[in-house]
mmCIF file of C-alpha atoms and ligand atoms in Angstrom:
data_model
loop_
_atom_site.group_PDB
_atom_site.id
_atom_site.type_symbol
_atom_site.label_atom_id
_atom_site.label_comp_id
_atom_site.label_asym_id
_atom_site.label_seq_id
_atom_site.Cartn_x
_atom_site.Cartn_y
_atom_site.Cartn_z
ATOM 1 C CA MET A 1 -170.583 -55.288 -48.158
ATOM 2 C CA LYS A 2 -173.378 -53.196 -49.657
ATOM 3 C CA PHE A 3 -174.051 -49.618 -48.530
ATOM 4 C CA PHE A 4 -177.568 -48.334 -48.118
ATOM 5 C CA ILE A 5 -178.402 -44.849 -46.875
ATOM 6 C CA ASP A 6 -180.874 -44.690 -44.001
ATOM 7 C CA THR A 7 -182.890 -41.553 -44.742
ATOM 8 C CA ALA A 8 -185.860 -40.193 -46.669
ATOM 9 C CA ASN A 9 -184.037 -36.907 -47.373
ATOM 10 C CA LEU A 10 -183.718 -36.547 -51.147
ATOM 11 C CA ALA A 11 -180.723 -34.170 -51.017
ATOM 12 C CA GLN A 12 -178.775 -36.619 -48.845
ATOM 13 C CA ILE A 13 -179.779 -39.546 -51.052
ATOM 14 C CA ARG A 14 -178.563 -37.639 -54.125
ATOM 15 C CA GLU A 15 -175.278 -36.703 -52.410
ATOM 16 C CA ALA A 16 -174.595 -40.315 -51.355
ATOM 17 C CA ASN A 17 -175.558 -41.567 -54.809
ATOM 18 C CA GLU A 18 -173.112 -39.156 -56.458
ATOM 19 C CA LEU A 19 -170.277 -40.775 -54.487
ATOM 20 C CA GLY A 20 -170.927 -43.819 -56.670
ATOM 21 C CA VAL A 21 -170.937 -46.359 -53.849
ATOM 22 C CA LEU A 22 -174.626 -46.410 -52.914
ATOM 23 C CA ASP A 23 -176.469 -49.725 -53.294
ATOM 24 C CA GLY A 24 -179.866 -48.785 -51.879
ATOM 25 C CA VAL A 25 -181.998 -46.841 -49.419
ATOM 26 C CA THR A 26 -183.908 -47.687 -46.251
ATOM 27 C CA THR A 27 -186.697 -45.558 -44.855
ATOM 28 C CA ASN A 28 -189.069 -45.914 -41.930
ATOM 29 C CA PRO A 29 -192.146 -43.970 -40.773
ATOM 30 C CA SER A 30 -190.033 -41.771 -38.461
ATOM 31 C CA LEU A 31 -187.635 -40.854 -41.273
ATOM 32 C CA MET A 32 -190.588 -40.058 -43.591
ATOM 33 C CA ALA A 33 -192.182 -37.886 -40.872
ATOM 34 C CA ARG A 34 -188.859 -36.070 -40.402
ATOM 35 C CA GLU A 35 -189.129 -34.949 -44.052
ATOM 36 C CA ASN A 36 -192.732 -33.801 -43.455
ATOM 37 C CA ILE A 37 -194.197 -36.315 -45.876
ATOM 38 C CA ARG A 38 -197.821 -36.834 -44.904
ATOM 39 C CA GLY A 39 -200.565 -39.024 -46.291
ATOM 40 C CA GLU A 40 -200.477 -42.212 -48.338
ATOM 41 C CA GLU A 41 -200.276 -40.485 -51.715
ATOM 42 C CA ALA A 42 -197.388 -38.215 -50.719
ATOM 43 C CA CYS A 43 -195.505 -41.195 -49.264
ATOM 44 C CA ARG A 44 -195.923 -43.169 -52.457
ATOM 45 C CA ARG A 45 -194.765 -40.277 -54.630
ATOM 46 C CA HIS A 46 -191.740 -39.916 -52.361
ATOM 47 C CA TYR A 47 -190.813 -43.608 -52.663
ATOM 48 C CA VAL A 48 -190.998 -43.346 -56.447
ATOM 49 C CA GLU A 49 -188.778 -40.235 -56.361
ATOM 50 C CA ILE A 50 -186.207 -42.159 -54.317
ATOM 51 C CA CYS A 51 -186.365 -45.087 -56.756
ATOM 52 C CA ASN A 52 -185.745 -42.670 -59.616
ATOM 53 C CA ILE A 53 -182.542 -41.424 -57.944
ATOM 54 C CA VAL A 54 -180.960 -44.691 -56.788
ATOM 55 C CA ASP A 55 -180.533 -47.835 -58.841
ATOM 56 C CA GLY A 56 -180.910 -50.272 -55.945
ATOM 57 C CA ASP A 57 -183.279 -51.650 -53.347
ATOM 58 C CA VAL A 58 -185.508 -49.141 -51.559
ATOM 59 C CA SER A 59 -187.198 -50.325 -48.348
ATOM 60 C CA ALA A 60 -190.701 -48.901 -47.833
ATOM 61 C CA GLU A 61 -192.355 -49.751 -44.523
ATOM 62 C CA VAL A 62 -195.989 -50.697 -43.972
ATOM 63 C CA ILE A 63 -197.985 -48.863 -41.322
ATOM 64 C CA ALA A 64 -200.574 -51.585 -40.747
ATOM 65 C CA THR A 65 -199.923 -53.975 -37.873
ATOM 66 C CA ASP A 66 -202.438 -56.690 -38.834
ATOM 67 C CA PHE A 67 -201.744 -59.347 -41.467
ATOM 68 C CA ASP A 68 -204.484 -58.283 -43.921
ATOM 69 C CA GLY A 69 -203.506 -54.639 -43.686
ATOM 70 C CA MET A 70 -199.801 -55.468 -44.156
ATOM 71 C CA VAL A 71 -200.594 -57.546 -47.223
ATOM 72 C CA ARG A 72 -202.785 -54.822 -48.753
ATOM 73 C CA GLU A 73 -200.236 -52.069 -48.094
ATOM 74 C CA GLY A 74 -197.235 -54.201 -49.052
ATOM 75 C CA GLU A 75 -198.768 -55.161 -52.390
ATOM 76 C CA GLU A 76 -199.498 -51.503 -53.153
ATOM 77 C CA LEU A 77 -195.939 -50.504 -52.215
ATOM 78 C CA ALA A 78 -194.364 -53.322 -54.247
ATOM 79 C CA ALA A 79 -196.395 -52.255 -57.299
ATOM 80 C CA LEU A 80 -194.888 -48.743 -57.193
ATOM 81 C CA HIS A 81 -191.479 -49.728 -58.602
ATOM 82 C CA PRO A 82 -189.507 -52.963 -59.143
ATOM 83 C CA ASN A 83 -186.840 -51.803 -56.644
ATOM 84 C CA ILE A 84 -189.247 -51.493 -53.712
ATOM 85 C CA VAL A 85 -188.644 -53.917 -50.845
ATOM 86 C CA VAL A 86 -191.591 -54.224 -48.438
ATOM 87 C CA LYS A 87 -190.455 -53.509 -44.884
ATOM 88 C CA LEU A 88 -192.366 -55.362 -42.170
ATOM 89 C CA PRO A 89 -191.958 -55.386 -38.386
ATOM 90 C CA CYS A 90 -190.751 -58.569 -36.699
ATOM 91 C CA THR A 91 -194.066 -59.435 -35.052
ATOM 92 C CA ALA A 92 -196.179 -62.573 -35.477
ATOM 93 C CA GLU A 93 -198.326 -60.770 -38.069
ATOM 94 C CA GLY A 94 -195.202 -59.405 -39.738
ATOM 95 C CA ILE A 95 -193.601 -62.866 -39.992
ATOM 96 C CA ARG A 96 -196.826 -64.226 -41.537
ATOM 97 C CA ALA A 97 -196.719 -61.373 -44.049
ATOM 98 C CA VAL A 98 -193.024 -62.049 -44.834
ATOM 99 C CA LYS A 99 -193.979 -65.642 -45.655
ATOM 100 C CA TYR A 100 -196.920 -64.490 -47.783
ATOM 101 C CA PHE A 101 -194.729 -62.128 -49.808
ATOM 102 C CA ALA A 102 -191.924 -64.709 -50.146
ATOM 103 C CA ARG A 103 -194.414 -67.118 -51.756
ATOM 104 C CA LYS A 104 -195.430 -64.365 -54.177
ATOM 105 C CA GLY A 105 -191.808 -63.479 -55.049
ATOM 106 C CA ILE A 106 -192.062 -60.027 -53.417
ATOM 107 C CA ARG A 107 -188.919 -59.022 -51.538
ATOM 108 C CA THR A 108 -189.098 -58.070 -47.864
ATOM 109 C CA ASN A 109 -187.030 -56.452 -45.134
ATOM 110 C CA CYS A 110 -187.923 -57.732 -41.663
ATOM 111 C CA THR A 111 -187.244 -54.806 -39.339
ATOM 112 C CA LEU A 112 -187.016 -54.025 -35.616
ATOM 113 C CA VAL A 113 -184.945 -57.142 -34.966
ATOM 114 C CA PHE A 114 -183.232 -57.282 -31.575
ATOM 115 C CA SER A 115 -182.506 -60.994 -31.062
ATOM 116 C CA VAL A 116 -181.072 -63.964 -32.919
ATOM 117 C CA GLY A 117 -184.383 -65.807 -32.393
ATOM 118 C CA GLN A 118 -186.277 -63.085 -34.248
ATOM 119 C CA ALA A 119 -183.692 -63.294 -37.048
ATOM 120 C CA LEU A 120 -184.198 -67.075 -37.231
ATOM 121 C CA LEU A 121 -187.962 -66.644 -37.715
ATOM 122 C CA ALA A 122 -187.459 -63.940 -40.348
ATOM 123 C CA ALA A 123 -185.117 -66.214 -42.334
ATOM 124 C CA LYS A 124 -187.398 -69.237 -42.019
ATOM 125 C CA ALA A 125 -190.286 -67.115 -43.330
ATOM 126 C CA GLY A 126 -188.140 -66.180 -46.349
ATOM 127 C CA ALA A 127 -187.202 -62.548 -45.681
ATOM 128 C CA THR A 128 -184.841 -61.035 -48.258
ATOM 129 C CA TYR A 129 -183.233 -58.858 -45.568
ATOM 130 C CA VAL A 130 -183.230 -58.919 -41.783
ATOM 131 C CA SER A 131 -182.529 -55.652 -39.963
ATOM 132 C CA PRO A 132 -180.885 -55.910 -36.532
ATOM 133 C CA PHE A 133 -180.845 -52.474 -34.867
ATOM 134 C CA VAL A 134 -177.272 -51.963 -33.686
ATOM 135 C CA GLY A 135 -177.465 -48.495 -32.124
ATOM 136 C CA ARG A 136 -180.687 -49.118 -30.211
ATOM 137 C CA LEU A 137 -179.140 -52.189 -28.540
ATOM 138 C CA ASP A 138 -176.025 -50.188 -27.669
ATOM 139 C CA ASP A 139 -178.381 -47.547 -26.182
ATOM 140 C CA ILE A 140 -179.574 -50.056 -23.577
ATOM 141 C CA CYS A 141 -176.080 -51.369 -22.820
ATOM 142 C CA GLU A 142 -176.360 -54.473 -25.021
ATOM 143 C CA ASP A 143 -173.912 -55.263 -27.827
ATOM 144 C CA GLY A 144 -175.516 -54.453 -31.188
ATOM 145 C CA VAL A 145 -172.510 -55.501 -33.265
ATOM 146 C CA GLU A 146 -172.352 -58.849 -31.438
ATOM 147 C CA LEU A 147 -175.983 -59.481 -32.451
ATOM 148 C CA VAL A 148 -175.042 -58.852 -36.095
ATOM 149 C CA ALA A 149 -172.129 -61.321 -35.780
ATOM 150 C CA HIS A 150 -174.390 -63.912 -34.091
ATOM 151 C CA ILE A 151 -177.012 -63.692 -36.857
ATOM 152 C CA VAL A 152 -174.318 -63.933 -39.556
ATOM 153 C CA ARG A 153 -172.884 -67.090 -37.907
ATOM 154 C CA MET A 154 -176.323 -68.671 -37.562
ATOM 155 C CA TYR A 155 -177.332 -67.900 -41.168
ATOM 156 C CA ARG A 156 -174.025 -69.283 -42.518
ATOM 157 C CA TYR A 157 -174.338 -72.426 -40.381
ATOM 158 C CA TYR A 158 -177.804 -73.198 -41.691
ATOM 159 C CA GLY A 159 -177.315 -71.815 -45.209
ATOM 160 C CA PHE A 160 -180.104 -69.219 -45.011
ATOM 161 C CA GLU A 161 -180.094 -66.792 -47.929
ATOM 162 C CA THR A 162 -181.571 -63.873 -45.972
ATOM 163 C CA GLN A 163 -179.128 -60.959 -46.051
ATOM 164 C CA VAL A 164 -178.086 -59.343 -42.789
ATOM 165 C CA LEU A 165 -178.747 -55.617 -43.052
ATOM 166 C CA ALA A 166 -177.141 -53.838 -40.097
ATOM 167 C CA ALA A 167 -179.459 -50.947 -39.190
ATOM 168 C CA SER A 168 -179.591 -48.189 -36.596
ATOM 169 C CA ILE A 169 -175.968 -47.441 -37.459
ATOM 170 C CA ARG A 170 -175.021 -44.285 -35.595
ATOM 171 C CA HIS A 171 -171.409 -43.597 -36.585
ATOM 172 C CA THR A 172 -168.539 -44.592 -38.828
ATOM 173 C CA GLN A 173 -166.990 -47.100 -36.417
ATOM 174 C CA HIS A 174 -170.287 -49.021 -36.388
ATOM 175 C CA ILE A 175 -169.903 -49.509 -40.164
ATOM 176 C CA VAL A 176 -166.391 -50.922 -39.784
ATOM 177 C CA GLN A 177 -167.484 -53.176 -36.889
ATOM 178 C CA CYS A 178 -170.468 -54.498 -38.877
ATOM 179 C CA MET A 179 -168.156 -55.127 -41.843
ATOM 180 C CA ASP A 180 -165.884 -57.160 -39.526
ATOM 181 C CA ALA A 181 -168.943 -59.027 -38.230
ATOM 182 C CA GLY A 182 -169.775 -60.115 -41.794
ATOM 183 C CA ALA A 183 -172.926 -58.033 -42.396
ATOM 184 C CA ASP A 184 -174.123 -58.181 -46.008
ATOM 185 C CA VAL A 185 -175.381 -54.590 -45.887
ATOM 186 C CA ALA A 186 -175.003 -51.589 -43.617
ATOM 187 C CA THR A 187 -177.649 -48.888 -43.801
ATOM 188 C CA CYS A 188 -176.122 -45.683 -42.564
ATOM 189 C CA PRO A 189 -176.640 -41.966 -42.097
ATOM 190 C CA LEU A 190 -174.784 -39.892 -44.712
ATOM 191 C CA ALA A 191 -172.357 -38.507 -42.095
ATOM 192 C CA ALA A 192 -171.282 -42.036 -41.109
ATOM 193 C CA ILE A 193 -170.604 -42.958 -44.750
ATOM 194 C CA LYS A 194 -168.596 -39.765 -45.292
ATOM 195 C CA GLY A 195 -166.686 -40.459 -42.071
ATOM 196 C CA LEU A 196 -165.105 -43.478 -43.776
ATOM 197 C CA LEU A 197 -163.191 -41.044 -45.992
ATOM 198 C CA LYS A 198 -161.621 -39.044 -43.200
ATOM 199 C CA HIS A 199 -157.928 -39.458 -42.415
ATOM 200 C CA PRO A 200 -155.550 -36.669 -41.385
ATOM 201 C CA LEU A 201 -152.659 -38.307 -43.280
ATOM 202 C CA THR A 202 -154.717 -38.171 -46.496
ATOM 203 C CA ASP A 203 -155.332 -34.447 -45.937
ATOM 204 C CA SER A 204 -151.721 -33.608 -45.013
ATOM 205 C CA GLY A 205 -150.326 -35.871 -47.747
ATOM 206 C CA LEU A 206 -152.473 -34.196 -50.398
ATOM 207 C CA ALA A 207 -151.524 -30.728 -49.129
ATOM 208 C CA GLN A 208 -147.830 -31.699 -49.386
ATOM 209 C CA PHE A 209 -148.239 -33.095 -52.934
ATOM 210 C CA LEU A 210 -149.966 -29.896 -54.077
ATOM 211 C CA ALA A 211 -147.365 -27.668 -52.363
ATOM 212 C CA ASP A 212 -144.488 -29.586 -53.993
ATOM 213 C CA HIS A 213 -146.204 -29.403 -57.379
ATOM 214 C CA ALA A 214 -146.769 -25.656 -57.003
ATOM 215 C CA LYS A 215 -143.098 -25.083 -56.001
ATOM 216 C CA ALA A 216 -141.763 -27.133 -58.936
ATOM 217 C CA ASN A 217 -144.042 -25.332 -61.388
ATOM 218 C CA ALA A 218 -143.589 -21.771 -60.038
HETATM 219 O O1 G3P B 1 -182.531 -48.359 -39.901
HETATM 220 C C1 G3P B 1 -183.225 -48.146 -38.713
HETATM 221 C C2 G3P B 1 -182.932 -46.794 -38.236
HETATM 222 O O2 G3P B 1 -183.540 -45.815 -38.995
HETATM 223 C C3 G3P B 1 -183.144 -46.568 -36.791
HETATM 224 O O3 G3P B 1 -182.105 -45.801 -36.421
HETATM 225 O O4 G3P B 1 -180.915 -44.214 -35.035
HETATM 226 O O5 G3P B 1 -183.432 -44.336 -34.945
HETATM 227 O O6 G3P B 1 -182.027 -46.152 -33.965
HETATM 228 P P1 G3P B 1 -182.124 -45.091 -35.001
#
């Protein structure tokens, strides 16, 4: 399973990258706004900065909601760096744009996916990634991880090549559950990735090793 970090914060992207296990980055307009990045030019510079830190796919989302606008913006984003993946919402216009970019060999991430039917359309249009939002389904008392598992089963059954990118991951256990569900990628907050490392027996075991070493070498 690949790990992406779900943030536009450069310090967090650098920290995750230094762990040596980072395969890419996802951003969205809310995450860009959280970093106070305003205006088209500033956004583009920021995407390039991210691409210069991480050697992996970087999802950059269009703001336009109409097909022509999505195509114009997506082509500009894709031209910024070979690692840019154009992120498009799972709407009728977005699906048309996914198909357009697939024909041109430009990679896409179809986002805001909340049902297996939406995931089917994204795959048929030729999306590189589909992003089911796990946490936001859990928020409304639906089962986000089960949606990931359902999409994985459906894609395997029909042999779709679209990769399932579990998004809206809120905590470490979500990562493990999405791994069990067969997700190709999990895009996670830094804290959730670091949570995978935590185990009290690792901490106490290391403390014991160091104490024994110190005693033997006193
Ligand atoms: O990857 C999508 C993500 O950024 C949304 O997460 O926590 O706002 O539902 P959240």
